[in-house]
Structure formats: C-alpha cells, structure tokens
Tab-separated table of C-alpha atoms in Angstrom:
chain	number	residue	atom	x	y	z
A	1	UNK	CA	80.205	47.568	-23.800
A	2	UNK	CA	80.341	44.268	-25.640
A	3	UNK	CA	77.404	42.313	-26.867
A	4	UNK	CA	77.957	39.788	-24.108
A	5	UNK	CA	77.860	42.584	-21.552
A	6	UNK	CA	74.549	43.787	-22.959
A	7	UNK	CA	73.072	40.320	-22.736
A	8	UNK	CA	74.269	39.984	-19.142
A	9	UNK	CA	72.627	43.297	-18.223
A	10	UNK	CA	69.360	42.230	-19.803
A	11	UNK	CA	69.508	38.976	-17.848
A	12	UNK	CA	70.024	40.785	-14.568
A	13	UNK	CA	67.143	43.119	-15.274
A	14	UNK	CA	64.896	40.143	-16.142
A	15	UNK	CA	65.522	38.147	-12.981
A	16	UNK	CA	63.029	40.018	-10.715
A	17	UNK	CA	60.315	39.457	-13.312
A	18	UNK	CA	61.289	35.802	-13.560
A	19	UNK	CA	61.164	35.437	-9.784
A	20	UNK	CA	57.747	37.114	-9.636
A	21	UNK	CA	56.498	34.919	-12.467
A	22	UNK	CA	57.821	31.802	-10.773
A	23	UNK	CA	56.224	32.832	-7.476
A	24	UNK	CA	52.896	33.472	-9.177
A	25	UNK	CA	53.027	30.128	-10.944
A	26	UNK	CA	53.879	28.390	-7.661
A	27	UNK	CA	51.030	30.172	-5.889
A	28	UNK	CA	48.642	29.287	-8.694
A	29	UNK	CA	49.701	25.644	-8.629
A	30	UNK	CA	49.346	25.564	-4.830
A	31	UNK	CA	45.848	27.045	-4.972
A	32	UNK	CA	44.862	24.730	-7.811
A	33	UNK	CA	46.226	21.772	-5.871
A	34	UNK	CA	44.369	22.821	-2.746
A	35	UNK	CA	41.185	23.222	-4.777
A	36	UNK	CA	41.591	19.786	-6.336
A	37	UNK	CA	42.327	18.248	-2.941
A	38	UNK	CA	39.334	20.055	-1.433
A	39	UNK	CA	37.043	18.792	-4.179
A	40	UNK	CA	38.489	15.305	-3.863
A	41	UNK	CA	38.056	15.387	-0.069
A	42	UNK	CA	34.470	16.587	-0.401
A	43	UNK	CA	33.815	13.921	-3.007
A	44	UNK	CA	35.347	11.250	-0.795
A	45	UNK	CA	33.357	12.427	2.231
A	46	UNK	CA	30.105	12.282	0.235
A	47	UNK	CA	30.967	8.836	-1.127
A	48	UNK	CA	31.954	7.600	2.335
A	49	UNK	CA	28.754	8.827	4.007
A	50	UNK	CA	26.669	7.507	1.121
A	51	UNK	CA	28.299	4.085	1.266
A	52	UNK	CA	27.696	3.938	5.028
A	53	UNK	CA	23.936	3.670	4.535
A	54	UNK	CA	22.428	0.188	4.225
A	55	UNK	CA	19.037	-0.159	2.566
A	56	UNK	CA	16.172	-2.587	2.044
A	57	UNK	CA	13.776	-2.446	-0.912
A	58	UNK	CA	10.553	-2.493	1.118
A	59	UNK	CA	8.313	-1.567	-1.814
A	60	UNK	CA	9.485	-4.458	-3.999
A	61	UNK	CA	9.273	-6.906	-1.101
A	62	UNK	CA	5.686	-5.979	-0.154
A	63	UNK	CA	4.211	-5.153	-3.564
A	64	UNK	CA	0.917	-3.295	-3.796
A	65	UNK	CA	-1.107	-5.154	-1.173
A	66	UNK	CA	-0.711	-2.307	1.267
A	67	UNK	CA	-2.660	0.690	2.623
A	68	UNK	CA	-2.937	3.535	0.097
A	69	UNK	CA	-0.418	6.353	0.054
A	70	UNK	CA	-1.494	9.672	1.511
A	71	UNK	CA	-2.654	12.209	-1.065
A	72	UNK	CA	0.066	14.845	-1.359
A	73	UNK	CA	-0.760	18.402	-2.370
A	74	UNK	CA	2.005	19.815	-4.610
A	75	UNK	CA	3.969	22.699	-3.140
A	76	UNK	CA	3.162	26.132	-4.487
A	77	UNK	CA	6.848	27.039	-4.428
A	78	UNK	CA	8.274	28.381	-7.661
A	79	UNK	CA	11.811	27.204	-6.933
A	80	UNK	CA	13.485	24.807	-9.314
A	81	UNK	CA	13.723	22.017	-6.719
A	82	UNK	CA	11.053	22.650	-4.054
A	83	UNK	CA	11.434	20.671	-0.844
A	84	UNK	CA	8.693	18.098	-0.143
A	85	UNK	CA	5.886	19.420	2.041
A	86	UNK	CA	3.318	16.622	2.079
A	87	UNK	CA	2.429	14.490	5.075
A	88	UNK	CA	4.659	11.495	5.693
A	89	UNK	CA	4.689	8.391	7.877
A	90	UNK	CA	8.034	6.863	8.834
A	91	UNK	CA	8.550	3.670	10.815
A	92	UNK	CA	11.590	4.159	13.043
A	93	UNK	CA	13.037	1.084	14.713
A	94	UNK	CA	15.812	0.763	17.251
A	95	UNK	CA	17.260	-2.720	16.897
A	96	UNK	CA	19.343	-4.727	19.336
A	97	UNK	CA	21.455	-6.090	16.504
A	98	UNK	CA	24.384	-8.210	17.667
A	99	UNK	CA	26.388	-7.548	14.487
A	100	UNK	CA	29.810	-6.098	15.250
A	101	UNK	CA	31.799	-6.050	18.461
A	102	UNK	CA	30.421	-2.638	19.485
A	103	UNK	CA	26.793	-3.828	19.432
A	104	UNK	CA	27.716	-6.995	21.298
A	105	UNK	CA	29.528	-4.979	23.962
A	106	UNK	CA	26.451	-2.762	24.362
A	107	UNK	CA	24.127	-5.725	24.943
A	108	UNK	CA	22.956	-6.633	21.434
A	109	UNK	CA	20.700	-9.565	20.640
A	110	UNK	CA	21.504	-13.188	21.224
A	111	UNK	CA	22.249	-15.909	18.693
A	112	UNK	CA	18.619	-16.054	17.614
A	113	UNK	CA	18.911	-12.713	15.871
A	114	UNK	CA	18.122	-9.057	16.383
A	115	UNK	CA	14.807	-7.707	17.629
A	116	UNK	CA	13.080	-4.371	17.306
A	117	UNK	CA	13.829	-2.999	20.752
A	118	UNK	CA	11.998	0.271	20.031
A	119	UNK	CA	9.269	1.028	17.494
A	120	UNK	CA	7.907	4.474	16.713
A	121	UNK	CA	5.670	5.686	13.898
A	122	UNK	CA	6.665	9.262	13.069
A	123	UNK	CA	3.857	11.186	11.363
A	124	UNK	CA	4.784	14.485	9.740
A	125	UNK	CA	1.830	16.749	9.077
A	126	UNK	CA	1.419	18.409	5.698
A	127	UNK	CA	3.678	21.446	5.774
A	128	UNK	CA	6.210	19.605	7.980
A	129	UNK	CA	5.804	22.036	10.924
A	130	UNK	CA	4.123	19.557	13.276
A	131	UNK	CA	4.746	15.906	14.041
A	132	UNK	CA	3.217	13.100	16.063
A	133	UNK	CA	5.408	10.243	17.284
A	134	UNK	CA	3.480	7.110	18.281
A	135	UNK	CA	5.294	4.439	20.288
A	136	UNK	CA	4.158	0.841	19.828
A	137	UNK	CA	4.837	-1.339	22.893
A	138	UNK	CA	6.978	-4.266	21.835
A	139	UNK	CA	4.934	-6.550	24.146
A	140	UNK	CA	1.761	-5.897	22.111
A	141	UNK	CA	0.059	-9.067	20.884
A	142	UNK	CA	-0.812	-8.763	17.205
A	143	UNK	CA	-1.763	-10.844	14.209
A	144	UNK	CA	1.531	-11.045	12.343
A	145	UNK	CA	0.769	-11.294	8.628
A	146	UNK	CA	2.508	-13.588	6.184
A	147	UNK	CA	5.798	-11.897	5.311
A	148	UNK	CA	8.187	-12.396	2.390
A	149	UNK	CA	11.600	-13.841	3.225
A	150	UNK	CA	14.798	-12.658	1.573
A	151	UNK	CA	15.718	-16.298	0.990
A	152	UNK	CA	12.454	-16.927	-0.853
A	153	UNK	CA	9.026	-18.041	0.273
A	154	UNK	CA	7.171	-16.434	3.127
A	155	UNK	CA	6.318	-16.821	6.792
A	156	UNK	CA	2.994	-18.174	7.987
A	157	UNK	CA	0.366	-15.918	9.547
A	158	UNK	CA	0.828	-15.901	13.323
A	159	UNK	CA	-1.966	-15.041	15.770
A	160	UNK	CA	-1.344	-13.529	19.219
A	161	UNK	CA	2.297	-12.985	18.296
A	162	UNK	CA	4.548	-10.504	20.052
A	163	UNK	CA	4.845	-7.339	17.980
A	164	UNK	CA	8.643	-7.314	18.030
A	165	UNK	CA	8.768	-10.880	16.682
A	166	UNK	CA	8.005	-9.513	13.208
A	167	UNK	CA	11.488	-8.091	12.851
A	168	UNK	CA	13.038	-11.263	14.237
A	169	UNK	CA	11.373	-13.586	11.728
A	170	UNK	CA	11.221	-11.398	8.629
A	171	UNK	CA	13.432	-8.329	9.065
A	172	UNK	CA	12.457	-4.783	8.068
A	173	UNK	CA	9.895	-5.819	5.425
A	174	UNK	CA	7.959	-7.895	7.962
A	175	UNK	CA	8.188	-5.134	10.569
A	176	UNK	CA	6.678	-2.664	8.086
A	177	UNK	CA	3.976	-5.097	6.959
A	178	UNK	CA	3.019	-5.869	10.568
A	179	UNK	CA	2.764	-2.172	11.439
A	180	UNK	CA	0.654	-1.503	8.345
A	181	UNK	CA	-1.586	-4.459	9.226
A	182	UNK	CA	-1.980	-3.172	12.786
A	183	UNK	CA	-2.586	0.475	11.868
A	184	UNK	CA	-3.934	0.457	8.291
A	185	UNK	CA	-1.512	3.346	7.724
A	186	UNK	CA	0.973	3.267	4.856
A	187	UNK	CA	4.590	3.560	5.981
A	188	UNK	CA	6.214	5.857	3.413
A	189	UNK	CA	9.714	5.227	4.744
A	190	UNK	CA	11.659	2.990	7.089
A	191	UNK	CA	14.627	3.958	9.275
A	192	UNK	CA	16.509	1.633	11.613
A	193	UNK	CA	19.377	2.488	13.932
A	194	UNK	CA	21.279	0.011	16.106
A	195	UNK	CA	22.730	0.334	19.606
A	196	UNK	CA	26.162	1.420	18.410
A	197	UNK	CA	24.752	4.091	16.122
A	198	UNK	CA	22.521	5.555	18.827
A	199	UNK	CA	25.413	5.695	21.270
A	200	UNK	CA	27.696	7.381	18.736
A	201	UNK	CA	25.012	9.908	17.793
A	202	UNK	CA	24.509	10.984	21.408
A	203	UNK	CA	28.271	11.260	21.945
A	204	UNK	CA	28.722	13.230	18.704
A	205	UNK	CA	26.110	15.716	19.957
A	206	UNK	CA	27.998	16.146	23.225
A	207	UNK	CA	25.580	14.075	25.280
A	208	UNK	CA	21.936	14.682	26.138
A	209	UNK	CA	20.256	16.221	29.201
A	210	UNK	CA	17.261	14.331	30.598
A	211	UNK	CA	15.130	14.824	33.710
A	212	UNK	CA	13.811	11.701	35.426
A	213	UNK	CA	10.861	11.743	37.833
A	214	UNK	CA	11.978	8.816	39.970
A	215	UNK	CA	15.080	6.957	41.027
A	216	UNK	CA	16.268	4.333	38.553
A	217	UNK	CA	18.103	1.156	39.501
A	218	UNK	CA	17.967	-1.472	36.753
A	219	UNK	CA	20.321	-4.442	36.943
A	220	UNK	CA	19.522	-5.412	33.346
A	221	UNK	CA	20.379	-2.070	31.746
A	222	UNK	CA	23.082	-1.396	34.380
A	223	UNK	CA	21.719	2.093	34.971
A	224	UNK	CA	21.510	3.785	38.359
A	225	UNK	CA	20.221	7.363	38.529
A	226	UNK	CA	18.666	9.494	41.219
A	227	UNK	CA	15.518	11.406	40.337
A	228	UNK	CA	16.464	14.736	38.786
A	229	UNK	CA	18.273	16.224	35.817
A	230	UNK	CA	21.275	14.412	34.346
A	231	UNK	CA	23.586	14.946	31.390
A	232	UNK	CA	24.119	11.515	29.866
A	233	UNK	CA	26.744	10.219	27.467
A	234	UNK	CA	25.875	7.771	24.703
A	235	UNK	CA	26.196	4.587	26.750
A	236	UNK	CA	24.107	6.041	29.596
A	237	UNK	CA	21.451	7.303	27.175
A	238	UNK	CA	21.199	3.843	25.604
A	239	UNK	CA	20.846	2.302	29.059
A	240	UNK	CA	18.040	4.781	29.808
A	241	UNK	CA	16.277	3.845	26.559
A	242	UNK	CA	16.441	0.157	27.559
A	243	UNK	CA	15.448	0.549	31.220
A	244	UNK	CA	12.174	-1.041	32.288
A	245	UNK	CA	12.677	-3.090	35.460
A	246	UNK	CA	13.970	-0.207	37.543
A	247	UNK	CA	10.912	2.012	37.141
A	248	UNK	CA	7.159	1.876	37.728
A	249	UNK	CA	5.646	-1.589	37.425
A	250	UNK	CA	8.537	-2.846	35.278
A	251	UNK	CA	6.429	-2.988	32.108
A	252	UNK	CA	7.324	-1.827	28.620
A	253	UNK	CA	5.072	1.207	29.107
A	254	UNK	CA	7.468	2.652	31.678
A	255	UNK	CA	10.366	2.234	29.289
A	256	UNK	CA	8.409	3.960	26.518
A	257	UNK	CA	7.909	6.974	28.775
A	258	UNK	CA	11.680	7.229	29.255
A	259	UNK	CA	12.289	6.782	25.529
A	260	UNK	CA	9.889	9.576	24.692
A	261	UNK	CA	11.638	11.933	27.116
A	262	UNK	CA	14.928	10.972	25.574
A	263	UNK	CA	13.729	11.635	22.017
A	264	UNK	CA	12.402	15.082	22.977
A	265	UNK	CA	15.678	15.924	24.691
A	266	UNK	CA	17.663	14.773	21.650
A	267	UNK	CA	15.540	16.923	19.352
A	268	UNK	CA	16.193	19.929	21.580
A	269	UNK	CA	19.917	19.128	21.649
A	270	UNK	CA	20.069	18.895	17.852
A	271	UNK	CA	18.158	22.179	17.515
A	272	UNK	CA	20.584	23.939	19.867
A	273	UNK	CA	23.667	22.622	18.042
A	274	UNK	CA	24.441	24.717	14.957
A	275	UNK	CA	26.172	22.009	12.985
A	276	UNK	CA	26.202	24.030	9.774
A	277	UNK	CA	28.818	26.410	11.203
A	278	UNK	CA	31.204	23.581	12.039
A	279	UNK	CA	31.834	21.302	9.030
A	280	UNK	CA	34.063	18.969	11.044
A	281	UNK	CA	31.371	18.497	13.701
A	282	UNK	CA	28.702	18.076	11.033
A	283	UNK	CA	30.758	15.369	9.334
A	284	UNK	CA	31.404	13.598	12.647
A	285	UNK	CA	27.683	13.493	13.456
A	286	UNK	CA	26.764	12.446	9.902
A	287	UNK	CA	29.374	9.689	9.945
A	288	UNK	CA	28.087	8.406	13.292
A	289	UNK	CA	24.495	8.309	12.083
A	290	UNK	CA	24.930	6.928	8.569
A	291	UNK	CA	27.297	4.155	9.700
A	292	UNK	CA	24.503	2.559	11.703
A	293	UNK	CA	21.486	3.301	9.524
A	294	UNK	CA	19.326	0.947	7.517
A	295	UNK	CA	16.646	2.650	5.419
A	296	UNK	CA	14.226	1.869	2.654
A	297	UNK	CA	15.498	2.593	-0.846
A	298	UNK	CA	13.710	5.944	-0.850
A	299	UNK	CA	16.088	7.276	1.816
A	300	UNK	CA	19.278	5.385	1.043
A	301	UNK	CA	21.389	8.284	-0.150
A	302	UNK	CA	22.843	11.341	1.515
A	303	UNK	CA	20.869	13.494	-0.925
A	304	UNK	CA	17.572	11.868	0.107
A	305	UNK	CA	18.316	12.202	3.811
A	306	UNK	CA	19.413	15.827	3.421
A	307	UNK	CA	16.238	16.632	1.498
A	308	UNK	CA	14.149	15.109	4.276
A	309	UNK	CA	16.131	16.999	6.914
A	310	UNK	CA	15.855	20.318	5.081
A	311	UNK	CA	12.089	19.860	4.708
A	312	UNK	CA	11.874	19.737	8.515
A	313	UNK	CA	13.629	23.058	9.158
A	314	UNK	CA	10.311	24.580	10.299
A	315	UNK	CA	9.693	21.789	12.822
A	316	UNK	CA	10.665	22.596	16.395
A	317	UNK	CA	10.901	20.169	19.299
A	318	UNK	CA	7.930	21.926	20.888
A	319	UNK	CA	5.751	20.953	17.922
A	320	UNK	CA	6.491	17.231	18.285
A	321	UNK	CA	3.740	15.363	20.135
A	322	UNK	CA	4.774	12.094	21.808
A	323	UNK	CA	2.038	9.504	22.414
A	324	UNK	CA	1.745	5.760	22.973
A	325	UNK	CA	-0.689	3.512	21.164
A	326	UNK	CA	-3.601	2.963	23.570
A	327	UNK	CA	-3.365	-0.539	25.044
A	328	UNK	CA	-4.911	-2.695	27.758
A	329	UNK	CA	-3.635	-5.909	29.395
A	330	UNK	CA	-4.123	-8.937	27.167
A	331	UNK	CA	-6.918	-11.247	28.396
A	332	UNK	CA	-4.710	-14.250	27.685
A	333	UNK	CA	-1.569	-12.954	29.420
A	334	UNK	CA	-1.374	-10.147	31.952
A	335	UNK	CA	2.297	-9.585	31.002
A	336	UNK	CA	1.272	-8.645	27.455
A	337	UNK	CA	-0.967	-5.911	26.020
A	338	UNK	CA	-3.388	-5.553	23.140
A	339	UNK	CA	-4.658	-2.478	21.312
A	340	UNK	CA	-7.371	-0.648	23.236
A	341	UNK	CA	-10.240	-0.155	20.804
A	342	UNK	CA	-11.699	2.050	19.477
A	343	UNK	CA	-9.133	4.516	20.851
A	344	UNK	CA	-6.214	2.892	19.011
A	345	UNK	CA	-8.026	2.872	15.675
A	346	UNK	CA	-9.059	6.510	16.144
A	347	UNK	CA	-5.417	7.459	16.718
A	348	UNK	CA	-4.205	5.691	13.583
A	349	UNK	CA	-7.072	7.139	11.538
A	350	UNK	CA	-5.896	10.645	12.485
A	351	UNK	CA	-2.531	9.924	10.853
A	352	UNK	CA	-3.824	8.836	7.458
C-alpha cells in the first residue's frame, strides 16, 4: 500500500464523521437562527404593541389642584415585584372620534370634534377582587371647570354645561378635571377607546352574547333586534352601545342600561377565553386593543397595562357592580339631568 493509498483510506473513514459534524453544525445554526428570529419577533411584537398606545400626560396638565390620592396600604407579599393591590379609580371613556376612515364609517363625530360618547368611573377595591363601575350620563348638566389647553391658555368656567362637552373643548385632561370636580374623587388613571377599537376588540373575542329585555329598533344606530339573547359581532355591539331612541323613553339612561349589560357580557367573554394558551389569539386581541387606546402616562406601556391586568386576576365578572350616578331631570331642561343629591355625593364618597 502506498502512502497515497493510506491517505485515501483515512479520508474515506473520516467522511461519516465529517458528514455528522456538518449536520450538527447545520442543525445548531438552524436552531440558533430560529432562536434569534423568535427573539426578534417577540421584540418586534412588544415594540409594535407598545408603539400602538397613545398617551396624555394628565398629571402635568392638571398639576396638584386635584382631589387627594387614595391611601394605599403596601402589599405584604415577599415577592421581588409584587403586583399592586391598592384601590384605584380609572376614568374610562368611549369616544366617537372621527379620526381614520374606520371611525368615520362607524359613525364617528362630526367636523366639530370628538365627544365622550360613554363615560364610566371604574373603582377597584383594595385587594382588586371587587369593582364598582359608575356610569355618568352624558346629558348631565355640570359646572365645567377651567381646563388647560394643549395649545396654551385655558378654557373659561362653564355653568350648566353638558358633561360630554368637557372632552370636546379640552380633551382628556378636561374630561378628567370635570369628573374630579363633579365627584371629588381622584382619577388615578385614564383610558379611552374609540369606535374602531371597540369593534375590533369584540370581533377579536369572537363576538359577545347579550340578552335584551325589549325589542330594539333605532334608526340612528341602525340596530334592529327582537327581545331575547343574541350573539353580536363588533359592529352590532357598537350599535347596541349607542342605541337610545329605540328603547324606553329614548333618554341616555336607557342607553346606559344597555352599555352596562354589554360590559358585563364582555367581562364574562374575556374570562371564558383562555388567551394565554393561544399566543396568536392573544396578540390579535392585544393589537386590536392597543391600536385604539389613549391612556394617561401611567398606563402608556405594555408593561404597565399587563401589570394592571395581572393585578385583576382575582376579579370575576360576578364581583363587578354596575351602577349609574343618581340623577333627576334638570329644572331648566327636561331633556337634561342633574346629580340627585345627596345620593350622588354618597355614592362618590364610597369610592374615595
């Protein structure tokens, strides 16, 4: 056997090892690539959801001339990052913003600007296992305080003003200040969702089931439903939330009753949907919600919203109480209402 023959034999014997080594390297590179892509995708998804959220610096706009914050008792948890457990008040607005083609197609506001179509104060009890949601009729006559304007200066105090005019003239900061003036309750956070976002959220959850007590036929909201149980898609659910002329006496109080049913049904739908087991579904819902959210700067990141959501894991739909601020017809206008005292003040006092 020559030296060349020996070298050839060694080469033949080495080829299986070379092939195995090459295969292992290829597998390792593939796994590493997949890991990098997975991390990049997760990073992009977080960045995308984070960048979806719009925010307003309510605290800077309003300063310290506000009701005091609730006293929070620190959690006794020994974990490194305990979830918040103190009581919390959140002003939640549904706006009829006309921004974007989707909102316009769904019946958003006119050229004079968006209005707060729905206003709810969400009070979370200490421990976050019970909640009270108080609806404020948008037709309530209030004293609208002087509000700062983003362009500089401020609005004048307005007496006997419609409650939902606050958002129209001064945006979120004025809406918060007007609610705090009306209730003497500090709003710890602010969350606003527009028509498009609400519709997408309902669709992402697979619709919502609601039972109505009477037939509905409202030409304004374009909703027609027989009394009974219905599974609604996003557009139908939005129409239900806006319906007022097709039920009862056509007042805002009838619409609030429908909105409260809808909120309870949505909470039950969310509770029955295990989003954590389906990352794709979770992302789709999160994308739908964050794309149409405006919050205060204390909730303007995915981390902040997730922390709030996780702190509510012990809160069930059955422990959410839905009420409406007590009102009576306004002496000056039977089509408007004013706070019914002292019942209204007693309600707000219970949330401080």
